Coordinates of C-alpha atoms and ligand atoms in Angstrom, one line a residue:
X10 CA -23.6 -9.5 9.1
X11 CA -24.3 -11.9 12.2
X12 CA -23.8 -10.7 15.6
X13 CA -20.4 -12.8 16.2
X14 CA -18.9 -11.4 12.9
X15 CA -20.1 -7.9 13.7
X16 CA -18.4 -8.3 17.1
X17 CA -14.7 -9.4 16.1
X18 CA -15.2 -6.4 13.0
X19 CA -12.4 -4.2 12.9
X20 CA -10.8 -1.4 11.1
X21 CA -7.3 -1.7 9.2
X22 CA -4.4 0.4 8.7
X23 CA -5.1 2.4 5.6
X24 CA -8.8 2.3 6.0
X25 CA -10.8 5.2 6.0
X26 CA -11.9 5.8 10.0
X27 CA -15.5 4.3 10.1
X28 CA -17.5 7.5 10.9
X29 CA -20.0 7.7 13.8
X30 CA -21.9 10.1 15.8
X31 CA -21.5 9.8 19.8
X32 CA -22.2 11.5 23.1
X33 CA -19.2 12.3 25.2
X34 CA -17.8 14.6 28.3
X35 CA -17.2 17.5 25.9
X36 CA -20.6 17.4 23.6
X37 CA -21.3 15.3 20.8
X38 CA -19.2 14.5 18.6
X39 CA -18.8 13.2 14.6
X40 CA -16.2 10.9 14.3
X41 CA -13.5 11.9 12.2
X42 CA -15.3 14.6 10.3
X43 CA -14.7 17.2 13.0
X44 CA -10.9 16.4 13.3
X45 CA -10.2 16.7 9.7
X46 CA -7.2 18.7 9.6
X47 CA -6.2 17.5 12.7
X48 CA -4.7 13.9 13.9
X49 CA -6.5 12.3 16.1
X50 CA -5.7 9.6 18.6
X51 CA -8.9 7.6 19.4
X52 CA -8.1 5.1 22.3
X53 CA -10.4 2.7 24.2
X54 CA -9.9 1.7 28.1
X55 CA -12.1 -1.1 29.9
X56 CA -13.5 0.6 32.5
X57 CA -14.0 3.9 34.2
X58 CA -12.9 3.4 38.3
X59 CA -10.3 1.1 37.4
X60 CA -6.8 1.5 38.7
X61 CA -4.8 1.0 35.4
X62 CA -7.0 3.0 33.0
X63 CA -6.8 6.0 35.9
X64 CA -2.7 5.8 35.8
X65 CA -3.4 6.0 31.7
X66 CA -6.1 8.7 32.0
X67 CA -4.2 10.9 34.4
X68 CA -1.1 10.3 31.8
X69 CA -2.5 11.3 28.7
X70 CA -4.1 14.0 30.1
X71 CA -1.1 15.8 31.5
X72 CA 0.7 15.2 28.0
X73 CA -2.5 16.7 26.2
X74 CA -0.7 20.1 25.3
X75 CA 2.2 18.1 23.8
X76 CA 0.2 16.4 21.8
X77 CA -2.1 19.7 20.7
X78 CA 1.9 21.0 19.6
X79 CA 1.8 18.3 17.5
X80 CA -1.6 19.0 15.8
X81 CA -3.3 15.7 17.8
X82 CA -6.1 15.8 19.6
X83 CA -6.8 12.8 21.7
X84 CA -10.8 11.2 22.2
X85 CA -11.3 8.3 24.8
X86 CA -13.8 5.7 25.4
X87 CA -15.5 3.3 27.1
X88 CA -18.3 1.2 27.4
X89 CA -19.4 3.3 30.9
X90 CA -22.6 5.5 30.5
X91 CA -21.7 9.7 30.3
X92 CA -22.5 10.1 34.6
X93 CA -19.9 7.7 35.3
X94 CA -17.4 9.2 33.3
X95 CA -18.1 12.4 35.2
X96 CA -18.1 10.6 38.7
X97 CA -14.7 9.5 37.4
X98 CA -13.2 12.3 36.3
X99 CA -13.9 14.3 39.2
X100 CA -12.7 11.4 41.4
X101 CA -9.6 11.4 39.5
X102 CA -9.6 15.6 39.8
X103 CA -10.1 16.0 43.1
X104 CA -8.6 13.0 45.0
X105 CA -5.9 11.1 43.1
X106 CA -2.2 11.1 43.3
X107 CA -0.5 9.3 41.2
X108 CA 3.5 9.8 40.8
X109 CA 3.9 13.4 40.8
X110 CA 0.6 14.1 38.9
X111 CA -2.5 15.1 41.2
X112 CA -5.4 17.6 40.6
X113 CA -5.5 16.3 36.9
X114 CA -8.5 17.7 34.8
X115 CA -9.3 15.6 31.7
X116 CA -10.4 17.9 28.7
X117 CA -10.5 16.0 26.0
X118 CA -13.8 14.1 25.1
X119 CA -14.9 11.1 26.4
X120 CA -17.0 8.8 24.8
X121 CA -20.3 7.2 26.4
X122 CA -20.8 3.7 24.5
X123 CA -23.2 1.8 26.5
X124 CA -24.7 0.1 23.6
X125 CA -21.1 -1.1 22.3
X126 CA -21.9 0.0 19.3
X127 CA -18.6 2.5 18.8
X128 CA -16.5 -0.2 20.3
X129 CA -17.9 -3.2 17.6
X130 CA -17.3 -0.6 14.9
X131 CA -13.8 -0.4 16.1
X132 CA -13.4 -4.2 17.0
X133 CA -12.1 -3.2 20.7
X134 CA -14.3 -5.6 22.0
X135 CA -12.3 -8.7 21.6
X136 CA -14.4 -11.6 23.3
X137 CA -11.2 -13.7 23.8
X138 CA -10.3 -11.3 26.3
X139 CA -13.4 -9.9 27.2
X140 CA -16.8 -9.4 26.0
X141 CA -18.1 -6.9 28.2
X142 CA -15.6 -4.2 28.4
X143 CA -13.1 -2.7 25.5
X144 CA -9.7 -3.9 25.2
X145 CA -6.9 -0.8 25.4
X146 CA -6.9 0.0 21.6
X147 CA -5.0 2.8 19.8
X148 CA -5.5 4.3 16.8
X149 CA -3.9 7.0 14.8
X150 CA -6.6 9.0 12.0
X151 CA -4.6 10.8 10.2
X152 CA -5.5 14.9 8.9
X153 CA -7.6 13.2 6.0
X154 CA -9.6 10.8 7.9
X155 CA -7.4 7.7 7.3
X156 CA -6.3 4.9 10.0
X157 CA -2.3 5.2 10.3
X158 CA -1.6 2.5 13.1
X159 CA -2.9 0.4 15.8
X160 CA -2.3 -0.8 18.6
X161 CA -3.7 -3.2 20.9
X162 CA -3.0 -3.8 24.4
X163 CA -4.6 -6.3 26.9
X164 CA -6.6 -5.5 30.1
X165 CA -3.8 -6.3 32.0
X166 CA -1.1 -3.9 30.6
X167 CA -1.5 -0.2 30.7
X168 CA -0.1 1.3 27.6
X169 CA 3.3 3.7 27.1
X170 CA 2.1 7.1 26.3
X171 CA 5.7 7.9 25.0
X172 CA 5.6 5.5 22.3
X173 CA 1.7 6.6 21.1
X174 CA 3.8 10.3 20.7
X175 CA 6.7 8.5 19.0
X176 CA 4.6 6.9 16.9
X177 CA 2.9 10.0 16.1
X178 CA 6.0 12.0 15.5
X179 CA 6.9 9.1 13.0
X180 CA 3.9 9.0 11.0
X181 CA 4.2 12.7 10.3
X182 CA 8.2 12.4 9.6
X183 CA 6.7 9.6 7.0
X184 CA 4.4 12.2 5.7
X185 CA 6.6 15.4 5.6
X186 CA 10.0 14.2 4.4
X187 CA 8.9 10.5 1.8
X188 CA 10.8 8.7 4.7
X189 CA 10.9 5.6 6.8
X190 CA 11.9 5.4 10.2
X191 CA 14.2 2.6 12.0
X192 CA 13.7 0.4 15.4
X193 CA 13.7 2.9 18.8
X194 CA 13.7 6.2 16.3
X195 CA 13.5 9.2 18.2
X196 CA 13.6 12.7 16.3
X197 CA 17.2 13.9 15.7
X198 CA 18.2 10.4 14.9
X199 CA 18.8 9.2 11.0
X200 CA 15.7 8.3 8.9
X201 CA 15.4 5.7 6.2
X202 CA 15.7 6.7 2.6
X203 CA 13.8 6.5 0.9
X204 CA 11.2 3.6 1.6
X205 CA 12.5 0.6 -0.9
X206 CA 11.5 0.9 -4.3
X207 CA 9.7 4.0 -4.1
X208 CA 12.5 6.4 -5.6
X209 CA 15.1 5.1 -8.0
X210 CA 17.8 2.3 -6.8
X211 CA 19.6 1.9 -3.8
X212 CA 22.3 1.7 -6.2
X213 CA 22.0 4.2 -7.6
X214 CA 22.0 5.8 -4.1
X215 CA 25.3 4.6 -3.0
X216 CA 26.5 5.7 -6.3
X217 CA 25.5 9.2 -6.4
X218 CA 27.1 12.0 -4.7
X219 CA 24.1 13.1 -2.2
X220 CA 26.2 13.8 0.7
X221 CA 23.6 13.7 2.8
X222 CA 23.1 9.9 2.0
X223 CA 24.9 7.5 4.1
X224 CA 24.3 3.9 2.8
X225 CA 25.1 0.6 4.5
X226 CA 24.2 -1.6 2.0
X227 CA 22.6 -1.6 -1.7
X228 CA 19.0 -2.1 0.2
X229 CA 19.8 0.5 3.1
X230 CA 20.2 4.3 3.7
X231 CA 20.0 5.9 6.4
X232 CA 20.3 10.2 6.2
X233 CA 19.7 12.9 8.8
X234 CA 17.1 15.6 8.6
X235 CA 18.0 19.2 8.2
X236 CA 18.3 20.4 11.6
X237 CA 15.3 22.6 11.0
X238 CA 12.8 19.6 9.8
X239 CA 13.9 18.1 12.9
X240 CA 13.8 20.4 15.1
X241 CA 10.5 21.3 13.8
X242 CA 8.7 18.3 15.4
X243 CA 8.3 18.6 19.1
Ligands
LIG6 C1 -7.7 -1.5 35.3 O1 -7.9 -0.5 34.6 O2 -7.2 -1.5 36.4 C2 -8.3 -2.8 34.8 C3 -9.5 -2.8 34.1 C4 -10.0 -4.0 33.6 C5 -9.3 -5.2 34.0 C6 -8.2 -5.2 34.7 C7 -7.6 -4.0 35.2

């Protein structure tokens, strides 16, 4: 592999997460074997003592337990060395104030990849945007290992942490109940069922007597969960 196609190489959806070994704020760490059983959110941000990716820190670390509720656990990075991150953290700790969020201590692990080599493997060094520092990437590793979804964001833009946890909450709705979700779903609201093609017709659907099953069309159902499967996710 030459060193322009190693840069631009990237993961895809359904790929199993590349594996590495990496020093962070928490220890070292072996990516994804020690979250299996667990999702896992792995995220990239350009730089550490940078305005946006402090907003986005200070974020997803106040939402950390509602992500732990939902069996996530959340690992950062960036191409800073491990006594930055620290510098940075405690800056962000014990001085700022950001909406109504101040003395915020970051606990999960942050990763230390000075030699790019974590953020290659991951293709969040896109040189169009920058070659020096990681775009704001998103993934979603699933219980078994697996990359779920990604998402990539600009330097510009910091990212909506809502939507990383709707996404997550879909993902698992996907996986629990053989189900699709629609645009803007939130939990409580119909699903999709079930995913074209994967269990009998549509017509056959809207001709049975599931009264669950509302059906718009012959290519479109839409059903509610049980209160309890929804009210199961937080
Ligand atoms: C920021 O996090 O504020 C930022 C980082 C890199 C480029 C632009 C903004």
């Amino acid at each position: 592999m030459d060193t322009e196609e190693k840069i631009v190489s990237m993961p895809r959806i359904g790929d199993k997460a590349p594996s590495f070994t990496a020093v962070t704020t928490q220890g070292t760490i072996h990516f994804p074997e020690d979250y299996e059983g667990r999702w896992v959110i792995l995220f990239s941000h350009p730089a550490d003592f940078t305005p946006v990716c402090t907003t986005e820190f200070m974020t997803f670390a106040t939402m950390e337990d509602e992500f732990k509720a939902l069996n996530c656990d959340l690992v950062g990075l960036s191409v800073d060395g491990l006594y930055s991150h620290i510098a940075w953290l405690r800056t962000i700790k014990e001085k700022i104030v950001f909406r109504d969020m101040k003395n915020v201590e970051v606990n999960f692990p942050l990763i230390e990849d000075i030699t790019m080599e974590v953020s290659r493997l991951y293709g969040m060094i896109q040189p169009g945007e920058s070659s020096t520092k990681a775009v704001r990437a998103v993934f979603f590793v699933d219980p078994a290992g697996k990359i779920r979804a990604m998402i990539y964001y600009p330097l510009s833009t910091g990212r909506n942490f809502h939507e990383l946890k709707r996404v997550l909450k879909s993902l698992q709705a996907v996986d629990k109940h053989n189900i699709a979700t629609p645009a803007d779903w939130e939990p409580g609201e119909e699903v999709i069922v079930p995913p074209a093609g994967s269990c009998g017709t549509a017509k056959e659907r809207m001709d049975g007597n599931d009264e669950d099953i509302r059906c718009v069309d012959w290519f479109f159902c839409l059903k509610k969960l049980q209160e309890e499967e929804a009210g199961a996710m937080v």
